[in-house]
XYZ file of C-alpha atoms in Angstrom:
569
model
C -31.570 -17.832 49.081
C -28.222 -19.810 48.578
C -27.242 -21.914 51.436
C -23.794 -20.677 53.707
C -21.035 -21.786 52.081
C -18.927 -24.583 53.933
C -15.278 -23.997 54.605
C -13.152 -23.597 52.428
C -10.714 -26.242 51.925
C -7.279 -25.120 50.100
C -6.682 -26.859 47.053
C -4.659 -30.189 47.325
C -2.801 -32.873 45.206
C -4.583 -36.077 45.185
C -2.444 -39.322 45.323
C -2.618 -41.552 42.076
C -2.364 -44.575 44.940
C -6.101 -43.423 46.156
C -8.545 -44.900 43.258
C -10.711 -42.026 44.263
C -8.031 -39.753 43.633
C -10.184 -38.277 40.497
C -12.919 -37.286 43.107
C -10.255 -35.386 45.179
C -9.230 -33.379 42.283
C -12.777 -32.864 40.956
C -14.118 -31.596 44.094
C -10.995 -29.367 44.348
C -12.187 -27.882 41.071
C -15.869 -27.374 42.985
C -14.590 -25.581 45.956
C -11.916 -23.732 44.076
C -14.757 -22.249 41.781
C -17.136 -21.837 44.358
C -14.792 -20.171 46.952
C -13.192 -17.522 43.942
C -16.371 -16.934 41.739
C -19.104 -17.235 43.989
C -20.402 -13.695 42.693
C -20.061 -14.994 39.232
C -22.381 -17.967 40.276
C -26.877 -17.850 40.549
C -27.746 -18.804 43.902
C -29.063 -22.095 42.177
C -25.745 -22.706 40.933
C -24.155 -22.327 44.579
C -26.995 -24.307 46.009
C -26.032 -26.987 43.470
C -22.151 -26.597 43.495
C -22.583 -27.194 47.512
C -24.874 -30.090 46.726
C -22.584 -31.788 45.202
C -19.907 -32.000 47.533
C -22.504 -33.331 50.076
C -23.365 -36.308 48.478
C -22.441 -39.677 49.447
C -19.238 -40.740 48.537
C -20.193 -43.220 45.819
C -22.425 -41.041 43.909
C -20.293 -38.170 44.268
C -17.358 -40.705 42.449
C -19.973 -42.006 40.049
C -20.823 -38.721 39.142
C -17.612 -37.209 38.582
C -17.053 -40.523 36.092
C -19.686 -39.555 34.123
C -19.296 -35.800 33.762
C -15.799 -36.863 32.616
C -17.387 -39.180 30.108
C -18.415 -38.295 26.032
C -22.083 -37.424 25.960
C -24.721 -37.102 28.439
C -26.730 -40.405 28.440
C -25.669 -43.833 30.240
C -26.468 -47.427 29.967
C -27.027 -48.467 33.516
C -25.736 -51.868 32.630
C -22.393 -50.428 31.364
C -21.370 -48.580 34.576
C -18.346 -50.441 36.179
C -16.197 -48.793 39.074
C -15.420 -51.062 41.715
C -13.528 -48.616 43.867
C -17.393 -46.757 44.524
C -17.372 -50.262 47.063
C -21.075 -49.943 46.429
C -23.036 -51.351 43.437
C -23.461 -48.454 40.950
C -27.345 -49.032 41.178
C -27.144 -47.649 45.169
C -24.208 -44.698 44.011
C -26.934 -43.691 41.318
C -29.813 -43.526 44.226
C -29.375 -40.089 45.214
C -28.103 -38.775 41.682
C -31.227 -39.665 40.382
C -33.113 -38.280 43.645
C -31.343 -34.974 43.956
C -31.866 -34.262 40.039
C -28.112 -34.469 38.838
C -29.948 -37.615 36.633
C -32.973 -38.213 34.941
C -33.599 -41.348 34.961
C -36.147 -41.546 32.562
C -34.931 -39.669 29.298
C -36.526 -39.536 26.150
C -34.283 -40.948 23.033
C -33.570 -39.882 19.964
C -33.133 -42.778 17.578
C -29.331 -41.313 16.997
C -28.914 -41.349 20.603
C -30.384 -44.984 20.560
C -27.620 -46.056 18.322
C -24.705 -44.447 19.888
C -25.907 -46.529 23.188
C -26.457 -50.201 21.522
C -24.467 -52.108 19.850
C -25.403 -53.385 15.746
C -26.074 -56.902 17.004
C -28.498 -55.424 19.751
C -30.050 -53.042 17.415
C -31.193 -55.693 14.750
C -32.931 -57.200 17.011
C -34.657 -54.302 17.883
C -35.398 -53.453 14.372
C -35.741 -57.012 12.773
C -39.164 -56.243 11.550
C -38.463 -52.911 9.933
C -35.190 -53.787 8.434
C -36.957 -56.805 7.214
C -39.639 -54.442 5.742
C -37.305 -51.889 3.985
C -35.425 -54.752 2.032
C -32.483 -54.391 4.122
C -29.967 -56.934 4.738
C -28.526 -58.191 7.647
C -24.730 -56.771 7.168
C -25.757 -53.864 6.584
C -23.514 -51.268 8.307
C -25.040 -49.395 11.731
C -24.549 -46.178 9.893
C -26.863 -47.179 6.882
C -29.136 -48.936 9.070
C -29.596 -45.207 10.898
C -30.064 -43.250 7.352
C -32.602 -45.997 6.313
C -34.758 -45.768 9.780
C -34.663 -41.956 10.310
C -37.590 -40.911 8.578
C -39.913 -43.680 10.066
C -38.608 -42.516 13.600
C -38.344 -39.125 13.646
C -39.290 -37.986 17.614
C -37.680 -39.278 20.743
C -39.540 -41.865 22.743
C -39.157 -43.425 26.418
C -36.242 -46.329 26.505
C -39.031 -48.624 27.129
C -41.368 -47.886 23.748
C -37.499 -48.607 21.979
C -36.639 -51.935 24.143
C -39.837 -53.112 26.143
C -40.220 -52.740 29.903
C -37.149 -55.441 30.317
C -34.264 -52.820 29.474
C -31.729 -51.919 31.791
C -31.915 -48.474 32.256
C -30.502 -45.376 30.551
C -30.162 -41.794 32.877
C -28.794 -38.981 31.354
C -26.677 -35.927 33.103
C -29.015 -32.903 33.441
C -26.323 -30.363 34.792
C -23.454 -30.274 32.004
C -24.290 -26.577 31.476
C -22.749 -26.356 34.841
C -19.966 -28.127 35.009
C -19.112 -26.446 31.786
C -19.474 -23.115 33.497
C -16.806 -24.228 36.114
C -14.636 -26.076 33.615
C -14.226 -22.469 32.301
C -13.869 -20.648 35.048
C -11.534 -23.004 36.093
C -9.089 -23.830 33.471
C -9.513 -20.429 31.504
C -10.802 -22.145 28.409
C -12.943 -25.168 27.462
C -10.454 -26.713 25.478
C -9.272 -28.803 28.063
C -11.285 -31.790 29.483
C -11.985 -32.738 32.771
C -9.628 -35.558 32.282
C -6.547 -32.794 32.062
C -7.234 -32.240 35.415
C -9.205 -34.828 37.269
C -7.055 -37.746 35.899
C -3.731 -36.182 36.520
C -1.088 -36.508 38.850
C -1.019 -32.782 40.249
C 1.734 -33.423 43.053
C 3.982 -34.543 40.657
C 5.719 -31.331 39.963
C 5.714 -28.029 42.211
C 3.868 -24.763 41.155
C 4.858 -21.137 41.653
C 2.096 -19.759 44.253
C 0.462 -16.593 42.539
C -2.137 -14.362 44.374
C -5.300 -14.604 43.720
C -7.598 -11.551 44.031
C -11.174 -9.967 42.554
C -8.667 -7.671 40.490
C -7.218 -10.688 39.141
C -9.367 -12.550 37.658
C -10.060 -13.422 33.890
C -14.134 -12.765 34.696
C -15.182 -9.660 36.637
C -18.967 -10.445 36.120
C -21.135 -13.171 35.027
C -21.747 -11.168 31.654
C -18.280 -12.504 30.460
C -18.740 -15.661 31.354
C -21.810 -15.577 29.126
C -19.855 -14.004 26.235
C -17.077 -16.573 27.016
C -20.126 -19.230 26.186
C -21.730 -17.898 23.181
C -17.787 -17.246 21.559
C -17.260 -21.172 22.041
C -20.480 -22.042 20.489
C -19.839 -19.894 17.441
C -16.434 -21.971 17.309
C -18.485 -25.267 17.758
C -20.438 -23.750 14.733
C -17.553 -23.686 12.421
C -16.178 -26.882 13.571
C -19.537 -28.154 12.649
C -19.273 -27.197 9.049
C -22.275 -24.221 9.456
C -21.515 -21.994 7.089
C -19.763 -18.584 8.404
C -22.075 -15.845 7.326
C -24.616 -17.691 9.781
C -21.978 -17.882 12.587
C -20.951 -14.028 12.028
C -24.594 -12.317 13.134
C -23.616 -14.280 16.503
C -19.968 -12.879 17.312
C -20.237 -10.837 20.329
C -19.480 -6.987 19.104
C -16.342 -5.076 20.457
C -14.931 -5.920 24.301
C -13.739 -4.491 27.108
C -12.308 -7.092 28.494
C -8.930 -7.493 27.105
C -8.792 -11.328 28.037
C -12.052 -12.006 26.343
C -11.027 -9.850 23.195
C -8.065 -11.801 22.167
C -10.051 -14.943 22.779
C -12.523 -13.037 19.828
C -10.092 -12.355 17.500
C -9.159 -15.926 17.085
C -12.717 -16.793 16.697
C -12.899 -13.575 13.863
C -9.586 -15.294 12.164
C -11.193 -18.998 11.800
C -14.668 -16.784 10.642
C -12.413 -15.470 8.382
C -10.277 -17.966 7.163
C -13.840 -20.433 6.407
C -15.716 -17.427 4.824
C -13.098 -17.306 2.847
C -13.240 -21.584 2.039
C -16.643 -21.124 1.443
C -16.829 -17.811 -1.282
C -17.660 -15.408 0.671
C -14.933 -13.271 0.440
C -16.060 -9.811 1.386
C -17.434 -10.979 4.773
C -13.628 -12.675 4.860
C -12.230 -8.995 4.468
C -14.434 -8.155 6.848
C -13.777 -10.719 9.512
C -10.035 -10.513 8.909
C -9.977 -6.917 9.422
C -12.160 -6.746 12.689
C -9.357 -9.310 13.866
C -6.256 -8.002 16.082
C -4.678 -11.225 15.770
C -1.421 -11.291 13.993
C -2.188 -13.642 11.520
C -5.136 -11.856 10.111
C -3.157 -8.591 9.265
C -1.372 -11.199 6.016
C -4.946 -12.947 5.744
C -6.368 -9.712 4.892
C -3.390 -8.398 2.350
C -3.461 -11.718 0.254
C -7.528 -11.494 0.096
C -6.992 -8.024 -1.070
C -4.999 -8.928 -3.277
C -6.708 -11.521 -4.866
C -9.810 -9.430 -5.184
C -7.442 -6.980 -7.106
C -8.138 -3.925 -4.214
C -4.717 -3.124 -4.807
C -4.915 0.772 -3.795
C -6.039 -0.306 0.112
C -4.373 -3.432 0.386
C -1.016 -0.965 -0.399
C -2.442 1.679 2.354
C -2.694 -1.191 5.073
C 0.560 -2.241 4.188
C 2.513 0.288 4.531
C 0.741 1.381 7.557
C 1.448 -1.509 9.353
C 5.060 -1.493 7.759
C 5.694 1.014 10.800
C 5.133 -1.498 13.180
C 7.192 -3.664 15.013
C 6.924 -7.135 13.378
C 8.127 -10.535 13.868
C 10.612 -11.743 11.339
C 7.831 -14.360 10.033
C 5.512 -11.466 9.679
C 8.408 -8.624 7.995
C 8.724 -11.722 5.517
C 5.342 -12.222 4.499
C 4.464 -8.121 4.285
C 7.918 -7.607 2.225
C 6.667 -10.378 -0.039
C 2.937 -8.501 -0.464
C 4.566 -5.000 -0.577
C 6.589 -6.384 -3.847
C 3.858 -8.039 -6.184
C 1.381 -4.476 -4.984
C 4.635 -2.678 -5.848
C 4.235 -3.940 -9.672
C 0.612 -3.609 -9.506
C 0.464 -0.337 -8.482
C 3.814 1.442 -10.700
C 5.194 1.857 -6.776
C 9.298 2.102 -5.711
C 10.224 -1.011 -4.891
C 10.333 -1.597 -1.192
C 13.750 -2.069 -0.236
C 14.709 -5.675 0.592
C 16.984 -6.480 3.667
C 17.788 -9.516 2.715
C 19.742 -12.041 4.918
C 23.216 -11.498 5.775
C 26.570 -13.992 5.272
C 25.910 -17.171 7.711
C 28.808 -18.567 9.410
C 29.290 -22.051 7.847
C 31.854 -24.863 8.131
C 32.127 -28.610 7.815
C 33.786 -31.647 9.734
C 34.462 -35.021 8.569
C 33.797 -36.969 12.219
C 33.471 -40.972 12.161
C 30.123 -42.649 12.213
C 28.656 -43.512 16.045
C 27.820 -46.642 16.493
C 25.231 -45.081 19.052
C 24.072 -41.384 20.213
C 23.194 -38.155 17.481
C 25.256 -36.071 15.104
C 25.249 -33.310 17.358
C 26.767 -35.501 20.162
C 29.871 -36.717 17.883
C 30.209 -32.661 17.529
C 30.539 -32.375 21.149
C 32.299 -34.631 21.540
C 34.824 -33.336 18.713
C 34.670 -29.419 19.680
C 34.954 -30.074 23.552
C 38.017 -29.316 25.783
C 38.647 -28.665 29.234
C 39.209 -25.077 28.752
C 36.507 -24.694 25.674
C 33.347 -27.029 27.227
C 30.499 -27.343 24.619
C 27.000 -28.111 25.854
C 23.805 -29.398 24.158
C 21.417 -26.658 24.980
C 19.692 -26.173 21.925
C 16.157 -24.266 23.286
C 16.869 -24.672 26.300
C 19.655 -22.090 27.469
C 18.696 -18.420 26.238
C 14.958 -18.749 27.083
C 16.259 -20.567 30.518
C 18.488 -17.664 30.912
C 15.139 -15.436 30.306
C 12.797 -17.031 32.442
C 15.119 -16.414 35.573
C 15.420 -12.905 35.164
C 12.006 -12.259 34.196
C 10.627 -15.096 36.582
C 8.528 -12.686 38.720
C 7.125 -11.092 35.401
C 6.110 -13.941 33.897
C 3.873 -15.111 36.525
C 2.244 -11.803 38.008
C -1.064 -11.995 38.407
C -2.604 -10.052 35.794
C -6.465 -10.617 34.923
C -6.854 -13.819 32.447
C -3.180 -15.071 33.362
C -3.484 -17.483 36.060
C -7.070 -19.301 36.654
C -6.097 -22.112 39.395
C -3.342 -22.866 41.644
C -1.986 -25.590 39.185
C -0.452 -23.015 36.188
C 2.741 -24.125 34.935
C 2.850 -20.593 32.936
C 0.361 -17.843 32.488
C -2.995 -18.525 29.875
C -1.683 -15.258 27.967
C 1.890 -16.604 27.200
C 1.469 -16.650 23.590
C -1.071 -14.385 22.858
C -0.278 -10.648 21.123
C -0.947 -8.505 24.320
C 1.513 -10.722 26.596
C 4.558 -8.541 26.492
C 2.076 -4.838 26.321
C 0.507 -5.831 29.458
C 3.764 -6.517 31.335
C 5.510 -3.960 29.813
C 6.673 -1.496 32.800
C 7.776 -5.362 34.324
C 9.850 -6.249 31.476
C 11.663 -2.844 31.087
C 12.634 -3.557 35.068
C 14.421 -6.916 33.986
C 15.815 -5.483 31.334
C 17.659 -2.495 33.762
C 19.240 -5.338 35.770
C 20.850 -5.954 32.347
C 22.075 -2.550 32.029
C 23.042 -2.493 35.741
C 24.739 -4.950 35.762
C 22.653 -6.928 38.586
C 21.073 -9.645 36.469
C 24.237 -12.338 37.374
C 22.794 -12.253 41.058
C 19.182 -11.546 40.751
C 19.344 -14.826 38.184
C 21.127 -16.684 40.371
C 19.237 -16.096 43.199
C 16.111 -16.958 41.221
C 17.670 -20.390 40.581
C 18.441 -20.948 43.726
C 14.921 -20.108 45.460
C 13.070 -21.501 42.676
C 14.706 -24.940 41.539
C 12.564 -27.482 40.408
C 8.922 -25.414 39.951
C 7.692 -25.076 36.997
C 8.098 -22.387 34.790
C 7.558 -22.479 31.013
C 10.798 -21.407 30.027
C 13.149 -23.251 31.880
C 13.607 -26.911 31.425
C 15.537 -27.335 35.328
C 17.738 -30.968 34.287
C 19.049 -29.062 31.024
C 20.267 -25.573 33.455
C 22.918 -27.006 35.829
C 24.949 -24.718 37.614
C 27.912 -25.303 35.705
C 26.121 -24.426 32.831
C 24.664 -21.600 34.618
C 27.883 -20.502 35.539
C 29.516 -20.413 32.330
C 26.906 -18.815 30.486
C 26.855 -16.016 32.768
C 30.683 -15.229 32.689
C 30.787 -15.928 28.476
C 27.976 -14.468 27.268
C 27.786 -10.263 27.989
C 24.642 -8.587 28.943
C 23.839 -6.610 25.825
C 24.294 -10.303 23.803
C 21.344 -11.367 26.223
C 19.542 -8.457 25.929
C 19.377 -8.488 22.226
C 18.191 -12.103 22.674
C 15.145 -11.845 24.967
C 13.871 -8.775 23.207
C 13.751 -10.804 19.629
C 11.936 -14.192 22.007
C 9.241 -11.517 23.344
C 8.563 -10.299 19.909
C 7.098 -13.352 19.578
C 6.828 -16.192 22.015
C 5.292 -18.752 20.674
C 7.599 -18.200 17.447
C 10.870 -17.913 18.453
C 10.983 -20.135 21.442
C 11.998 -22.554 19.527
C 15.115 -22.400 16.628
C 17.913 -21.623 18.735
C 21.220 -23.747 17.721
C 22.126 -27.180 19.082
C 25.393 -26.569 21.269
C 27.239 -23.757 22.561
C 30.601 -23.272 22.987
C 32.295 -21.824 26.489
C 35.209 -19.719 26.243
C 36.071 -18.404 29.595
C 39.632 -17.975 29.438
C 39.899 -16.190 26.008
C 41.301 -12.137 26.040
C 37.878 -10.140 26.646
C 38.258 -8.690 23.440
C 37.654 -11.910 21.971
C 34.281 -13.772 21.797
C 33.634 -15.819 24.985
C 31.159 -18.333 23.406
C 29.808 -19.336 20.423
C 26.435 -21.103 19.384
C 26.506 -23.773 16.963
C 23.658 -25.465 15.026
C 24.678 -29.136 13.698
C 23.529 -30.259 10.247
C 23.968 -34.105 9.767
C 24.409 -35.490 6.121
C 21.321 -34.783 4.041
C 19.815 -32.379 6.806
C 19.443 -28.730 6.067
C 18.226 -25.559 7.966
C 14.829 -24.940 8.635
C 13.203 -21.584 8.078
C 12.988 -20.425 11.855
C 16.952 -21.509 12.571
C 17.117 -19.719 9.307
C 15.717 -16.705 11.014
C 17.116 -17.131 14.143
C 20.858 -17.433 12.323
C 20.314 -14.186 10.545
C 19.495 -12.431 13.478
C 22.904 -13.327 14.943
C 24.655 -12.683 12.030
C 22.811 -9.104 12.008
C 23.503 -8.378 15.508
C 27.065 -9.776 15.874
C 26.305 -12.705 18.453
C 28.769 -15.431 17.598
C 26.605 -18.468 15.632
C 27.729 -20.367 13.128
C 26.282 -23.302 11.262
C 28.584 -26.794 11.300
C 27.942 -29.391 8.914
C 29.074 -32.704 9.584
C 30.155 -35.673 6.698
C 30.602 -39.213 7.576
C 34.361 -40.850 7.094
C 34.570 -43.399 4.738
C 34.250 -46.540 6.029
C 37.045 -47.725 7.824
C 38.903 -44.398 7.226
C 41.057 -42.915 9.959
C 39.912 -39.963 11.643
């Protein structure tokens, strides 16, 4: 039977003055996980979790240092935290005595060598290197390869070193704290250290609800498929080859979260079946994959196997989808070559239209960057000009949609510390918020989306928010952009961004150009991307530049010579 809980404390910022401050924030983790996912949690696991924050002080610090640390065994000898204020031989006491250590571990000889140094291991060895023929300089690595096969099972520290050693204790509950790292952070990409050894206080967060209906895991079952996706990835990573990985892919989900999490495991199956020859079970992975990137995987494998016929059925399926620009490129691109493969009509090509370009001949700074000597040049009092570059529009965006972006839905918020949701950039972000987005996008057509991003700015200044960079959005700026640039200009913008966030966040042009006494049949603003001599557009401003030029938004494209020395401007 698991013990009561004790009360739960609410989750805190530690202060990077306290040199325990790492403990604060680790046993914030503990209690946050505890208090949220106790149901997701054995009673063993609570008994443990509670355990933990029991300890003494020292040996709850020492352990936190070493669950924080690469690999699970320790030299004794090596441990060296003076702010424990005890010697780490009393913190490690009742680690040892509660079972978070074993104390006496068996070794592997590779586990041997990862702990001792070369000049400590020849001695060790002196008499079997001396044996083999070896030399002295040999490297540590060779010295392993050579001593492998006479040393093949782990032994006790002391049949390696002799009674003398200082002892080596090993973590026996990783499997845990790996449990909680995921349940905490969402993932098991991050470390402990991208929590524990952070400042949290140092920015402010915006405070989302936390319920059973929000959560990422609704049962222990997908924290267990969570598990066996990242050890497939592990697999990979590893170099095991795929069609041994594949048998171990957790089938089709219910779980939205944890499907998108396996279709980017099914598109790096994919992508090293494919490395490694085995193309069908690369068709096969690609197409079992929603993520974007497999749909053009999938097409140029077809292709190359010469299944013209159903790469040329997928394509033009998916043809009738809404696509990023990236992704309309590469289809048009396969739809052409299958075209001539298959005697088909050439799929019309939309090509890009006319870019607005023009050049100035500005002197050279002795200090700052091109596109300051343009602002410099372009700005009046009654035409400002601002370097914005991706900071404005998707600013602009995350104010009105500030209440979307951060609602609570299941696998988009995991702690209290979130700058932005887990989801941001994965396919289903803008589906799953869909009804939410089509309300921010009515204040546009309202008219109400001057005030309601206003107010936003106002009540939420200074917490973070992943589209709005809060020193770049002053409320001139603010200002100006909302009398210059109309609604259905904005609109156009932040449905092309949600087509694909993690895409077209980032291409917008460098400055913008205010306009707020021109005739309102005139253009109120202009955006303008600064090429310095020898620089040229990449293919995302490319993109980004077409769209404008598509859509009518005022964008243009200035390229900037130097004078001649000594030239007058």
């Amino acid at each position: 039977m698991a013990s009561p809980r004790p009360t739960y404390r609410k989750p805190g910022t530690a202060d990077l003055e306290n040199p325990l401050y790492y403990l604060e924030n680790m046993e914030t983790v503990v209690a946050w996980v505890r208090d949220h996912h106790a149901d997701l949690l054995t009673d063993a696991e609570q008994c443990r979790l509670t355990g933990f924050l029991t300890l003494p002080m020292p040996a709850r610090a020492l352990l936190t240092r070493l669950v924080m640390r690469t690999g699970e065994h320790f030299r004794t000898d090596k441990l060296n935290y003076p702010e424990l204020t005890v010697a780490e031989s009393v913190a490690l006491e009742p680690l040892i005595a509660n079972d978070w250590l074993d104390a006496e571990p068996l070794l592997e000889l590779e586990q041997l060598f990862r702990l001792y140094t070369l000049p400590e291991l020849r001695l060790v060895f002196a008499g079997e290197l001396e044996a083999l023929g070896l030399p002295k300089s040999l490297a540590k690595a060779r010295i392993l390869e050579r001593l492998h096969p006479r040393f093949p099972d782990p032994r006790p520290l002391a049949d390696w070193l002799g009674q003398s050693a200082a002892p080596v204790v090993r973590l026996k509950q990783m499997a845990l704290f790996d449990r909680i790292r995921l349940m905490f952070f969402g993932n098991l990409r991050q470390s402990w250290s991208d929590f524990v050894l952070v400042e949290l206080g140092h920015q402010r967060y915006e405070p989302v609800p936390f319920t059973p209906d929000s959560r990422a895991f609704a049962q222990r079952a997908e924290v267990d498929c969570y598990l066996v996706m990242h050890q497939c990835r592990q697999w990979l990573d590893e170099g095991v080859p795929a069609a041994e990985v594949w048998p171990e892919v957790p089938g089709e989900l219910s779980n939205p979260w944890l499907t998108s999490r396996r279709n980017r495991l099914l598109l790096e199956l994919g992508r090293q079946a494919e490395r490694q020859g085995e193309r069908e079970l690369a068709v096969t992975a690609f197409a079992a994959s929603g993520h974007r990137e497999a749909r053009l995987k999938q097409l140029r494998l077809l292709e190359r196997l010469k299944r013209f016929d159903e790469a040329w059925a997928i394509a033009i399926a998916w043809q009738q989808q809404t696509l990023s620009d990236a992704e309309a490129q590469g289809l048009a691109r396969i739809l052409k070559r299958l075209a001539v493969k298959l005697a088909q009509p050439s799929p019309l090509s939309s090509g890009y239209p006319q870019l607005r370009e023009w050049s100035v001949a500005l002197p050279r700074p002795t200090t700052g960057s091109v596109e300051f000597s343009v602002l410099q040049h372009l700005s009046q009092d009654q035409a400002p000009v601002f370097y914005v570059e991706n900071t404005l529009i998707t600013g602009l965006f995350g104010l009105l949609c500030w209440n979307t972006v951060f609602e609570p839905l299941p696998g988009a918020f995991f702690h209290p510390f979130h700058v932005g949701p887990a989801d941001l950039t994965r396919d289903d972000f803008v589906e799953r918020r869909q009804a939410s987005f089509d309300r921010c996008f009515a204040a546009l057509s309202d008219g109400s989306y001057q005030r309601r991003i206003l107010a936003t700015y106002d009540a939420k200044y200074g917490i973070a928010n992943p589209f709005v960079i809060w020193p770049v959005l002053t409320p001139e700026l603010l200002d100006l952009a909302l009398a210059c640039i109309p609604a259905a200009d904005l609109e156009r913008l932040f449905r092309r961004l949600l087509l694909n966030i993690r895409e077209h966040r980032s291409g917008f042009p460098d400055l913008i150009q205010f306009h707020p006494e021109a005739p309102a049949s005139a253009p109120r603003y202009q955006m303008i991307e600064v090429k310095g001599p020898g620089d040229r557009l990449q293919d995302h401003q490319i993109r980004w530049l077409a769209f404008f030029a598509d859509q009518g938004i005022p964008a243009s494209v200035c390229y900037v010579r130097w004078h001649p020395e000594g030239a007058s401007t």
